Tab-separated table of C-alpha atoms in Angstrom:
chain	number	residue	atom	x	y	z
A	1	MET	CA	-24.730	-4.289	-33.272
A	2	ASN	CA	-24.629	-8.494	-33.608
A	3	ARG	CA	-21.218	-8.822	-31.753
A	4	TYR	CA	-22.729	-6.676	-28.906
A	5	LYS	CA	-25.133	-9.831	-28.516
A	6	MET	CA	-23.071	-11.914	-28.543
A	7	LEU	CA	-21.520	-10.731	-25.240
A	8	GLY	CA	-24.809	-10.697	-23.788
A	9	TRP	CA	-25.749	-7.253	-24.301
A	10	LYS	CA	-28.831	-6.406	-26.382
A	11	PHE	CA	-28.600	-3.298	-28.384
A	12	LYS	CA	-31.701	-0.706	-27.102
A	13	PRO	CA	-31.041	2.761	-28.661
A	14	VAL	CA	-29.864	5.485	-25.385
A	15	ALA	CA	-29.457	9.216	-24.430
A	16	PRO	CA	-27.003	9.821	-22.932
A	17	LYS	CA	-27.070	12.286	-19.152
A	18	GLN	CA	-24.841	15.704	-19.119
A	19	ALA	CA	-22.971	14.755	-16.239
A	20	ILE	CA	-20.222	17.048	-13.911
A	21	ARG	CA	-18.265	16.395	-11.533
A	22	VAL	CA	-17.348	18.910	-8.285
A	23	ASN	CA	-13.506	19.381	-8.116
A	24	VAL	CA	-13.300	19.264	-3.718
A	25	MET	CA	-9.850	21.624	-4.412
A	26	ASN	CA	-11.674	24.653	-5.495
A	27	VAL	CA	-14.389	24.337	-3.350
A	28	GLU	CA	-13.837	25.103	0.033
A	29	GLY	CA	-16.849	26.760	1.669
A	30	VAL	CA	-19.017	25.999	-1.034
A	31	ASN	CA	-22.343	24.761	-1.383
A	32	VAL	CA	-21.379	24.199	-5.492
A	33	VAL	CA	-24.738	22.024	-5.796
A	34	GLU	CA	-27.415	24.333	-4.309
A	35	ARG	CA	-25.778	27.394	-6.311
A	36	LEU	CA	-26.369	26.165	-9.240
A	37	GLU	CA	-29.922	24.956	-8.215
A	38	ARG	CA	-30.006	28.351	-7.401
A	39	LEU	CA	-29.363	29.257	-11.350
A	40	GLY	CA	-32.343	26.798	-12.021
A	41	PHE	CA	-30.712	23.483	-12.528
A	42	LYS	CA	-32.196	20.585	-11.640
A	43	LEU	CA	-28.663	17.557	-10.150
A	44	GLU	CA	-29.052	14.237	-8.933
A	45	LYS	CA	-26.562	12.730	-7.559
A	46	ILE	CA	-24.545	10.045	-9.464
A	47	HIS	CA	-25.058	6.822	-6.590
A	48	PHE	CA	-21.515	5.079	-8.170
A	49	ILE	CA	-19.296	8.467	-8.345
A	50	GLU	CA	-18.626	10.252	-4.751
A	51	ARG	CA	-18.544	14.022	-6.354
A	52	GLY	CA	-20.820	13.506	-9.548
A	53	TYR	CA	-23.956	14.628	-10.930
A	54	TRP	CA	-26.016	13.803	-13.116
A	55	VAL	CA	-28.186	17.865	-15.388
A	56	LYS	CA	-31.481	16.638	-14.484
A	57	ARG	CA	-32.455	19.534	-16.183
A	58	SER	CA	-30.770	22.518	-17.425
A	59	SER	CA	-32.456	25.851	-19.491
A	60	PHE	CA	-29.266	26.588	-20.274
A	61	SER	CA	-25.486	25.544	-21.083
A	62	ILE	CA	-23.659	23.878	-17.690
A	63	GLY	CA	-20.755	25.739	-19.367
A	64	ALA	CA	-21.573	29.561	-18.614
A	65	THR	CA	-21.802	30.142	-14.960
A	66	ILE	CA	-19.369	31.806	-12.655
A	67	GLU	CA	-19.036	28.443	-11.261
A	68	TYR	CA	-18.165	26.466	-14.341
A	69	LEU	CA	-15.319	28.970	-15.276
A	70	LEU	CA	-14.437	29.322	-11.601
A	71	GLY	CA	-13.673	26.135	-11.263
A	72	TYR	CA	-15.784	24.562	-9.124
A	73	TYR	CA	-16.778	21.852	-11.496
A	74	SER	CA	-15.493	20.175	-14.773
A	75	ILE	CA	-18.371	18.756	-17.059
A	76	GLN	CA	-17.392	15.023	-17.544
A	77	GLU	CA	-19.650	11.597	-18.498
A	78	ALA	CA	-20.593	10.119	-15.952
A	79	ALA	CA	-18.891	6.809	-17.245
A	80	ALA	CA	-15.505	8.891	-17.641
A	81	GLN	CA	-15.561	9.743	-13.953
A	82	ILE	CA	-14.393	5.974	-13.195
A	83	PRO	CA	-10.899	5.143	-14.056
A	84	ALA	CA	-9.173	7.997	-11.750
A	85	THR	CA	-11.335	7.053	-8.669
A	86	LEU	CA	-9.894	3.365	-9.457
A	87	PHE	CA	-6.209	3.952	-7.764
A	88	THR	CA	-4.879	3.807	-3.899
A	89	ASP	CA	-3.513	6.573	-2.482
A	90	LEU	CA	-3.171	9.060	-5.455
A	91	LYS	CA	-1.773	11.620	-2.782
A	92	GLY	CA	2.490	12.769	-3.750
A	93	LYS	CA	2.860	10.338	-6.290
A	94	THR	CA	4.034	10.620	-9.579
A	95	VAL	CA	1.272	9.468	-11.577
A	96	LEU	CA	1.311	10.123	-15.493
A	97	ASP	CA	-1.381	10.246	-17.626
A	98	ALA	CA	-0.616	9.618	-20.662
A	99	CYS	CA	-2.677	10.118	-23.285
A	100	ALA	CA	-3.964	13.374	-20.844
A	101	ALA	CA	-6.479	15.573	-23.316
A	102	PRO	CA	-8.560	17.854	-23.253
A	103	GLY	CA	-7.383	17.788	-19.610
A	104	GLY	CA	-11.168	16.369	-17.562
A	105	LYS	CA	-8.700	13.476	-16.181
A	106	THR	CA	-6.389	15.244	-15.384
A	107	VAL	CA	-8.189	18.025	-13.182
A	108	GLN	CA	-9.532	14.921	-11.620
A	109	LEU	CA	-5.874	13.093	-10.503
A	110	ALA	CA	-5.014	16.624	-8.989
A	111	ASP	CA	-8.725	16.833	-7.412
A	112	LEU	CA	-8.042	13.160	-5.907
A	113	MET	CA	-4.586	14.115	-5.228
A	114	ASP	CA	-5.333	17.259	-3.993
A	115	ASN	CA	-2.308	19.236	-5.764
A	116	THR	CA	0.379	17.187	-4.431
A	117	GLY	CA	2.778	14.675	-5.578
A	118	VAL	CA	2.896	15.577	-9.911
A	119	ILE	CA	1.637	14.675	-12.467
A	120	VAL	CA	2.642	14.649	-16.160
A	121	ALA	CA	-0.050	14.876	-18.549
A	122	LEU	CA	0.832	13.744	-22.335
A	123	ASP	CA	-0.641	14.429	-25.847
A	124	VAL	CA	0.683	13.878	-28.676
A	125	LYS	CA	-1.379	17.046	-30.702
A	126	SER	CA	-0.730	20.528	-30.506
A	127	ARG	CA	-4.378	21.021	-30.491
A	128	ARG	CA	-5.404	19.359	-27.763
A	129	LEU	CA	-2.364	20.822	-25.713
A	130	ASN	CA	-3.689	24.144	-25.798
A	131	ALA	CA	-7.197	22.755	-24.030
A	132	LEU	CA	-5.604	20.572	-21.360
A	133	ALA	CA	-3.509	24.045	-20.945
A	134	ASN	CA	-7.101	26.081	-20.535
A	135	GLN	CA	-8.491	23.330	-18.015
A	136	LEU	CA	-5.839	22.943	-15.730
A	137	GLU	CA	-5.606	27.015	-15.624
A	138	ARG	CA	-9.266	27.271	-15.149
A	139	CYS	CA	-9.795	24.481	-12.923
A	140	ARG	CA	-6.300	26.219	-11.334
A	141	VAL	CA	-3.766	22.634	-10.922
A	142	LYS	CA	-1.392	23.508	-9.349
A	143	ASN	CA	0.146	19.470	-9.290
A	144	ALA	CA	0.591	18.901	-13.740
A	145	ILE	CA	3.540	19.340	-15.992
A	146	VAL	CA	2.453	19.268	-19.558
A	147	TYR	CA	4.493	17.565	-22.735
A	148	GLY	CA	3.946	17.676	-26.386
A	149	LEU	CA	5.053	13.238	-26.867
A	150	ASP	CA	3.375	10.702	-27.756
A	151	ALA	CA	2.336	8.115	-24.929
A	152	ARG	CA	4.117	5.393	-27.067
A	153	GLU	CA	6.521	7.134	-26.270
A	154	ALA	CA	6.775	7.635	-22.578
A	155	SER	CA	10.018	6.087	-21.695
A	156	LYS	CA	11.980	8.200	-23.658
A	157	LEU	CA	11.387	10.956	-20.408
A	158	GLY	CA	13.814	9.320	-18.196
A	159	VAL	CA	11.155	8.697	-15.020
A	160	LYS	CA	8.651	5.477	-13.523
A	161	PHE	CA	5.304	6.271	-12.382
A	162	ASP	CA	3.265	4.967	-9.781
A	163	ARG	CA	0.525	5.438	-10.782
A	164	ILE	CA	-0.275	5.351	-14.453
A	165	LEU	CA	-3.506	6.664	-15.987
A	166	LEU	CA	-4.958	5.427	-19.897
A	167	ASP	CA	-7.366	7.132	-21.011
A	168	VAL	CA	-6.207	5.759	-24.619
A	169	PRO	CA	-7.009	7.256	-28.725
A	170	CYS	CA	-10.164	4.608	-29.246
A	171	SER	CA	-13.434	3.560	-31.284
A	172	GLY	CA	-15.797	5.711	-28.668
A	173	ASN	CA	-19.326	4.088	-29.469
A	174	PHE	CA	-22.895	4.625	-30.302
A	175	ALA	CA	-23.626	6.607	-27.764
A	176	MET	CA	-21.911	9.358	-27.692
A	177	ASP	CA	-22.214	9.265	-31.967
A	178	LYS	CA	-25.521	8.698	-33.708
A	179	ASP	CA	-23.300	7.908	-36.697
A	180	TRP	CA	-21.391	5.663	-35.372
A	181	PHE	CA	-22.340	2.554	-36.780
A	182	LYS	CA	-21.702	4.296	-40.658
A	183	ARG	CA	-18.764	5.940	-40.069
A	184	ARG	CA	-16.068	2.981	-38.551
A	185	THR	CA	-15.788	-0.409	-39.749
A	186	ILE	CA	-13.221	-3.424	-38.074
A	187	ASP	CA	-10.606	-1.934	-39.664
A	188	ASP	CA	-10.307	0.926	-37.488
A	189	VAL	CA	-11.467	-0.568	-34.462
A	190	HIS	CA	-8.253	-3.009	-35.900
A	191	ARG	CA	-6.083	-0.114	-35.561
A	192	ASN	CA	-7.005	1.098	-32.780
A	193	ALA	CA	-6.166	-1.944	-30.782
A	194	ARG	CA	-2.874	-2.189	-32.477
A	195	LEU	CA	-2.558	1.789	-31.511
A	196	GLN	CA	-3.186	0.900	-27.760
A	197	ARG	CA	-1.358	-2.207	-27.826
A	198	GLN	CA	1.603	-0.245	-28.502
A	199	ILE	CA	0.617	2.480	-25.702
A	200	LEU	CA	-0.569	-0.122	-22.432
A	201	ALA	CA	3.265	-1.933	-23.413
A	202	GLU	CA	5.065	1.485	-23.530
A	203	ALA	CA	3.180	2.404	-19.368
A	204	ALA	CA	4.696	-1.052	-18.256
A	205	LYS	CA	8.490	-0.089	-19.318
A	206	VAL	CA	7.503	2.749	-17.452
A	207	LEU	CA	6.007	1.830	-14.370
A	208	LYS	CA	7.314	1.064	-10.882
A	209	THR	CA	7.256	-2.208	-9.314
A	210	SER	CA	4.374	-1.622	-6.912
A	211	GLY	CA	2.547	0.847	-9.590
A	212	GLU	CA	-0.051	0.767	-10.917
A	213	ILE	CA	-1.883	1.145	-14.870
A	214	VAL	CA	-5.334	1.789	-15.121
A	215	TYR	CA	-6.540	1.722	-18.385
A	216	ALA	CA	-9.601	2.732	-20.239
A	217	THR	CA	-11.785	3.220	-23.029
A	218	CYS	CA	-14.713	4.019	-24.096
A	219	SER	CA	-15.663	1.618	-26.982
A	220	LEU	CA	-17.492	-1.409	-26.544
A	221	GLU	CA	-15.385	-3.633	-28.893
A	222	PRO	CA	-13.457	-6.247	-27.121
A	223	GLU	CA	-10.357	-5.770	-29.543
A	224	GLU	CA	-10.203	-2.192	-27.579
A	225	ASP	CA	-11.063	-3.729	-24.265
A	226	GLU	CA	-11.747	-7.530	-22.665
A	227	LEU	CA	-8.886	-8.979	-25.582
A	228	ASN	CA	-5.834	-6.156	-24.853
A	229	ILE	CA	-6.295	-7.371	-21.858
A	230	ASP	CA	-5.537	-10.892	-22.368
A	231	TRP	CA	-2.580	-9.999	-24.099
A	232	ALA	CA	-1.185	-7.640	-21.781
A	233	VAL	CA	-1.277	-10.471	-18.993
A	234	LYS	CA	0.481	-12.528	-21.382
A	235	ASN	CA	2.994	-10.433	-23.057
A	236	LEU	CA	3.686	-7.560	-20.206
A	237	GLY	CA	4.522	-8.997	-17.072
A	238	LEU	CA	1.334	-6.978	-15.962
A	239	LYS	CA	-2.046	-8.421	-13.758
A	240	THR	CA	-5.277	-7.281	-13.367
A	241	VAL	CA	-6.625	-6.355	-9.930
A	242	GLU	CA	-9.761	-6.650	-8.620
A	243	ILE	CA	-11.983	-3.566	-9.078
A	244	ASN	CA	-15.357	-2.437	-6.846
A	245	CYS	CA	-16.752	0.111	-9.100
A	246	TYR	CA	-21.116	0.179	-11.864
A	247	GLY	CA	-20.702	-1.951	-14.674
A	248	GLU	CA	-20.747	-5.803	-15.365
A	249	GLU	CA	-18.194	-8.174	-15.302
A	250	SER	CA	-16.066	-8.200	-18.247
A	251	PRO	CA	-16.214	-12.378	-19.653
A	252	THR	CA	-13.457	-14.393	-21.099
A	253	GLU	CA	-14.312	-15.985	-23.683
A	254	ILE	CA	-15.812	-14.180	-26.651
A	255	PHE	CA	-15.737	-14.324	-30.311
A	256	GLY	CA	-15.292	-18.562	-29.629
A	257	LYS	CA	-11.652	-17.219	-27.802
A	258	ARG	CA	-10.682	-18.394	-23.746
A	259	LEU	CA	-9.561	-15.282	-22.711
A	260	ASP	CA	-7.261	-15.512	-18.990
A	261	SER	CA	-9.353	-15.907	-16.161
A	262	SER	CA	-8.104	-13.358	-15.207
A	263	VAL	CA	-9.614	-10.907	-17.586
A	264	ARG	CA	-12.983	-11.063	-15.528
A	265	ASN	CA	-12.152	-7.778	-13.406
A	266	CYS	CA	-12.379	-6.069	-15.953
A	267	ARG	CA	-15.953	-3.804	-16.147
A	268	ARG	CA	-17.570	-3.366	-19.177
A	269	ILE	CA	-20.750	-0.789	-19.127
A	270	TRP	CA	-22.834	-0.799	-21.671
A	271	PRO	CA	-24.941	2.040	-22.480
A	272	GLY	CA	-27.533	3.520	-19.938
A	273	GLU	CA	-27.568	5.593	-18.162
A	274	THR	CA	-23.619	6.107	-18.942
A	275	GLN	CA	-22.491	6.412	-22.406
A	276	GLY	CA	-20.315	2.896	-24.030
A	277	PHE	CA	-17.061	1.987	-21.892
A	278	PHE	CA	-14.542	0.360	-20.729
A	279	VAL	CA	-12.335	-0.400	-17.304
A	280	CYS	CA	-9.556	-2.102	-15.889
A	281	LYS	CA	-6.595	-1.969	-13.497
A	282	LEU	CA	-3.360	-2.923	-13.883
A	283	GLU	CA	-0.121	-4.081	-11.128
A	284	ARG	CA	3.176	-5.931	-11.981
A	285	GLN	CA	2.815	-9.514	-11.668
A	286	ARG	CA	4.790	-10.668	-8.391
B	1	MET	CA	-2.653	53.689	-18.113
B	2	PHE	CA	-3.515	51.046	-19.700
B	3	ALA	CA	0.300	51.301	-20.924
B	4	SER	CA	1.854	51.402	-17.340
B	5	LEU	CA	0.785	47.168	-16.573
B	6	LYS	CA	2.688	46.017	-19.889
B	7	GLY	CA	5.675	43.718	-18.335
B	8	LYS	CA	9.105	45.982	-18.164
B	9	GLY	CA	10.799	44.355	-19.731
B	10	GLU	CA	12.870	40.858	-19.499
B	11	ASN	CA	12.146	41.145	-15.296
B	12	MET	CA	9.702	38.782	-14.999
B	13	VAL	CA	9.572	39.306	-11.121
B	14	GLU	CA	9.049	42.731	-11.533
B	15	THR	CA	5.904	42.008	-13.681
B	16	LEU	CA	3.825	40.825	-11.539
B	17	GLU	CA	4.960	42.225	-8.155
B	18	SER	CA	4.649	45.877	-10.184
B	19	PHE	CA	1.278	43.563	-11.063
B	20	ALA	CA	-0.067	42.998	-7.755
B	21	LYS	CA	0.873	47.266	-6.193
B	22	PHE	CA	-1.708	47.762	-8.864
B	23	PHE	CA	-4.072	46.529	-6.415
B	24	GLY	CA	-1.878	47.378	-3.189
B	25	VAL	CA	-0.322	44.335	-2.916
B	26	LYS	CA	3.366	43.157	-1.973
B	27	ILE	CA	4.065	39.353	-3.306
B	28	SER	CA	7.177	38.397	-3.287
B	29	LEU	CA	8.321	35.202	-5.123
B	30	ASN	CA	10.561	32.824	-4.661
B	31	LYS	CA	13.532	31.060	-7.050
B	32	ASN	CA	10.878	28.439	-8.479
B	33	PHE	CA	9.089	31.326	-9.960
B	34	VAL	CA	9.892	30.152	-13.908
B	35	ARG	CA	8.972	32.054	-17.641
B	36	LYS	CA	8.029	29.737	-20.416
B	37	GLY	CA	7.597	32.022	-23.992
B	38	ASN	CA	5.203	34.992	-22.595
B	39	ARG	CA	3.476	32.612	-19.417
B	40	TYR	CA	4.122	32.900	-16.296
B	41	PHE	CA	4.391	29.592	-13.891
B	42	LEU	CA	5.665	28.595	-10.112
B	43	LEU	CA	6.384	25.303	-9.418
B	44	ASP	CA	7.102	23.782	-6.458
B	45	GLU	CA	10.785	21.311	-5.735
B	46	ARG	CA	9.406	18.361	-7.603
B	47	LEU	CA	8.435	20.198	-10.291
B	48	ARG	CA	11.193	22.242	-10.967
B	49	ALA	CA	13.829	19.583	-10.843
B	50	LEU	CA	11.508	17.293	-13.819
B	51	ALA	CA	11.335	20.922	-15.677
B	52	LYS	CA	15.037	21.043	-15.237
B	53	GLU	CA	15.496	17.692	-15.890
B	54	ILE	CA	13.156	17.374	-19.140
B	55	SER	CA	12.704	20.441	-21.238
B	56	GLY	CA	9.873	20.773	-23.447
B	57	TRP	CA	7.363	20.940	-21.442
B	58	GLN	CA	4.018	22.952	-22.299
B	59	PHE	CA	2.413	24.047	-18.476
B	60	ALA	CA	3.433	23.302	-15.179
B	61	GLY	CA	2.470	24.036	-11.887
B	62	ALA	CA	0.403	26.992	-11.463
B	63	TYR	CA	0.078	29.684	-14.138
B	64	LEU	CA	0.275	32.992	-12.806
B	65	GLY	CA	0.036	34.812	-16.204
B	66	LYS	CA	0.653	35.757	-19.847
B	67	ASN	CA	2.763	38.591	-21.640
B	68	LYS	CA	1.238	39.268	-24.817
B	69	ASN	CA	1.693	42.001	-27.458
B	70	GLY	CA	3.795	44.395	-24.064
B	71	LYS	CA	1.151	43.693	-21.601
B	72	PHE	CA	0.246	41.173	-18.452
B	73	TYR	CA	-2.388	39.591	-17.914
B	74	PRO	CA	-2.931	37.036	-14.998
B	75	SER	CA	-4.150	34.174	-14.466
B	76	SER	CA	-7.665	33.657	-12.707
B	77	LEU	CA	-5.263	32.373	-10.267
B	78	LEU	CA	-2.912	34.802	-9.753
B	79	LEU	CA	-6.124	36.748	-9.397
B	80	PHE	CA	-7.655	34.439	-6.242
B	81	MET	CA	-4.843	34.940	-4.834
B	82	ILE	CA	-3.965	38.540	-4.354
B	83	THR	CA	-7.733	39.068	-3.653
B	84	ASP	CA	-7.713	39.017	0.499
B	85	GLN	CA	-4.800	42.005	0.354
B	86	ALA	CA	-5.541	43.673	-2.086
B	87	GLU	CA	-6.735	46.880	-1.943
B	88	ASN	CA	-8.033	48.270	-4.395
B	89	LYS	CA	-11.682	45.800	-4.754
B	90	ILE	CA	-15.783	46.787	-5.955
B	91	ILE	CA	-18.495	44.159	-5.334
B	92	VAL	CA	-21.323	44.029	-8.458
B	93	ASP	CA	-24.375	42.396	-8.357
B	94	ASP	CA	-25.817	39.314	-10.627
B	95	LYS	CA	-26.327	40.802	-13.175
B	96	ALA	CA	-23.625	43.055	-13.704
B	97	ALA	CA	-20.728	40.314	-12.593
B	98	TRP	CA	-22.513	37.890	-15.770
B	99	LEU	CA	-22.208	40.390	-18.125
B	100	PHE	CA	-18.188	41.410	-16.876
B	101	VAL	CA	-17.530	37.834	-17.422
B	102	CYS	CA	-19.056	38.268	-20.930
B	103	GLY	CA	-15.962	40.267	-21.096
B	104	ARG	CA	-18.988	43.427	-21.225
B	105	ASP	CA	-18.174	47.233	-19.097
B	106	ILE	CA	-20.084	47.217	-15.354
B	107	PHE	CA	-22.172	50.328	-15.190
B	108	LYS	CA	-22.313	52.486	-11.480
B	109	GLU	CA	-25.773	50.882	-11.434
B	110	GLY	CA	-24.115	47.160	-11.203
B	111	ILE	CA	-21.422	48.621	-8.378
B	112	MET	CA	-22.866	47.246	-4.683
B	113	ARG	CA	-19.986	47.957	-2.876
B	114	VAL	CA	-16.380	49.411	-3.153
B	115	TYR	CA	-13.423	48.978	-0.963
B	116	GLY	CA	-10.057	51.113	-2.347
B	117	SER	CA	-9.880	53.425	-4.582
B	118	LYS	CA	-12.357	55.242	-5.897
B	119	THR	CA	-10.227	57.615	-8.731
B	120	ARG	CA	-10.488	57.375	-12.035
B	121	GLY	CA	-7.813	56.029	-14.014
B	122	ALA	CA	-7.421	53.752	-10.098
B	123	TYR	CA	-7.021	49.870	-11.147
B	124	THR	CA	-9.151	47.467	-8.848
B	125	LEU	CA	-11.004	43.633	-8.787
B	126	VAL	CA	-14.038	43.195	-9.929
B	127	LEU	CA	-15.678	40.156	-7.490
B	128	ASN	CA	-19.423	39.314	-7.104
B	129	LYS	CA	-21.503	39.393	-4.276
B	130	HIS	CA	-19.756	35.736	-3.223
B	131	GLY	CA	-16.237	37.348	-2.914
B	132	GLU	CA	-15.247	35.598	-5.860
B	133	CYS	CA	-12.503	37.027	-7.972
B	134	LEU	CA	-13.683	37.432	-11.645
B	135	GLY	CA	-11.072	39.816	-12.733
B	136	PHE	CA	-9.996	43.106	-12.084
B	137	GLY	CA	-10.818	47.000	-14.418
B	138	ARG	CA	-9.541	49.866	-14.744
B	139	ILE	CA	-11.986	52.749	-13.173
B	140	THR	CA	-13.093	55.506	-15.873
B	141	GLU	CA	-15.349	57.935	-13.987
B	142	ASN	CA	-14.659	59.142	-9.771
B	143	LEU	CA	-17.032	56.419	-8.179
B	144	ASP	CA	-17.984	58.962	-5.851
B	145	GLU	CA	-19.312	61.470	-8.735
B	146	ALA	CA	-20.308	58.978	-11.122
B	147	LYS	CA	-24.569	58.746	-11.512
B	148	GLU	CA	-24.750	56.181	-14.185
B	149	GLY	CA	-23.316	54.705	-17.166
B	150	VAL	CA	-19.449	53.042	-17.413
B	151	VAL	CA	-18.148	53.172	-14.205
B	152	VAL	CA	-15.049	50.104	-14.576
B	153	GLU	CA	-13.838	49.010	-17.890
B	154	ASN	CA	-12.992	45.891	-18.923
B	155	VAL	CA	-9.564	44.853	-18.972
B	156	SER	CA	-9.775	40.941	-18.383
B	157	ASP	CA	-11.983	38.828	-16.746
B	158	ILE	CA	-12.200	35.007	-16.321
B	159	GLY	CA	-15.155	34.299	-19.190
B	160	ASP	CA	-11.715	34.719	-21.339
B	161	PHE	CA	-12.173	30.500	-20.756
B	162	LEU	CA	-15.193	29.858	-23.045
B	163	ARG	CA	-14.293	33.032	-25.302
B	164	ARG	CA	-10.378	30.742	-26.107
B	165	GLU	CA	-12.201	27.376	-26.124
B	166	ARG	CA	-14.683	29.365	-29.075
B	167	THR	CA	-11.793	30.612	-30.668
B	168	PRO	CA	-9.337	27.292	-30.907
B	169	LYS	CA	-6.717	30.442	-32.917
B	170	GLN	CA	-6.411	32.752	-30.020
C-alpha cells in the first residue's frame, strides 16, 4: 500500500461493480437494455465506454438470461472494456489477441470488427481454450482462429499483424481479490514483469510497420506497467501513442527512477469506479 | 427417431444437409466448410488460407456443430442460420422458454403457436416470443390431440453453454 502512496494514490477499499458490454454485431433490431430492465435488472450506462453498462441491481445472475445465451451481451468488467476500443480502424484487419482466454476481449474485437478480417487468438492453457471456444460459439464470432500457443512463440505462426492486443498475464489487483495482499509477493510481480517483457518483445517482432499494439494489465504494480513500457520504448523500437480514455496519465518518475517522458501517454486506472487497470498504446518508432 | 439425426459416416456435408432437412430447410455448403475432429466449421477465404498454412488450430470461423457418440449437435449459429427458412417451429411463452434452455421438455400449456408439422416424431425448432431460436426438440404427442403434459422433448438447447461452464470436464 505504501508503494501506491508513493505513486500518489491513497489506498481505499473498493467493491467493483459488475458490468456488461452489448455485442452490437448480434443485436440488430433488439433493445437489449430494455429487455434486461424488463427482467428486473437496473443498468446504468458506463460514461467512458460506448457499449458498456454497469449492473446496478439484479435479482438473479446477469449470466442466467436467454439474452446472454443468445450472445447479445458479454459480462466484462468496465476497465477491461477499454483496451480493444483504443485501436484505430479495426475492420478488415489481421489482429493478434495474444493472451486471449477466456475470450471477453476476443469477442469485443470481433464486435468492433463486425466479424470482418481475421483475429488470431492464442492461449497457452488448454482448459482456458475451451472457455475461449465457448465464448466464441455463444457470441457467434465468425472471424477468429484459435491456437494453443504461448504468446512468446507468436512468430512461429509466420504472420505479420496490423493490430496486436496484449492483455498479458499479470499479478491482478486487490479490488478483484480480497486476499491479494496476502497472496502476492514482490517476487511474483518481478516474475510476471519478466514474462510480460518477453511477450512484448515477441509482439514487436510480428507487428507490421504501420501496426498498433495495445498493452494492458489489471495490475497496479509499476514493474508490470510503466517500467515495462519504458523498457519497450528503449529496447524494442516502439513508441507510445497518445490515447484519449478513462484513467490518469502515468507518472514518469517511479520510486526515484526517471522514465522516458512518453510513458505519460499510458493510462493508470486506480480502483474506484472500476478495478485497478493499466493500458498503453504502442507503435513502431519511425 | 433420434438415431436418424446421426451423422452419416465421414460425410460432413451430408450430415449437415440432412440435419437441416429435418426442419424443411435446404442448405448448400461450399468448399469453405471444414471438419476438425468431431466439429464442423465454415471458414471464409482468409481464414481458410490461414488454417491451411498453419496447422494445429482448435476453433475457427463459424462453428456449426459437432458429432458426439454418432449424433449431430448443432451450434446456435447453425440454428440461427436455418430459423427463417425452417418449416417446423413452435413459439413458446417465457416460462417454457426459460425451462427449455435449462434442459427441460416443453409442456402443451407453454406453446403459443405452431408452424409446420404437429405430428409425433417430427423435429421442430423452439423459438421464444421474440422469434429467437433456443434449440430444437422432437414432438412426442400429436400437437392437435394432446391436451396437456410434455409434448416436445428437448434434444438440444442454447443453455448448454452454461452447463458446459459449470462442468469443466465436458
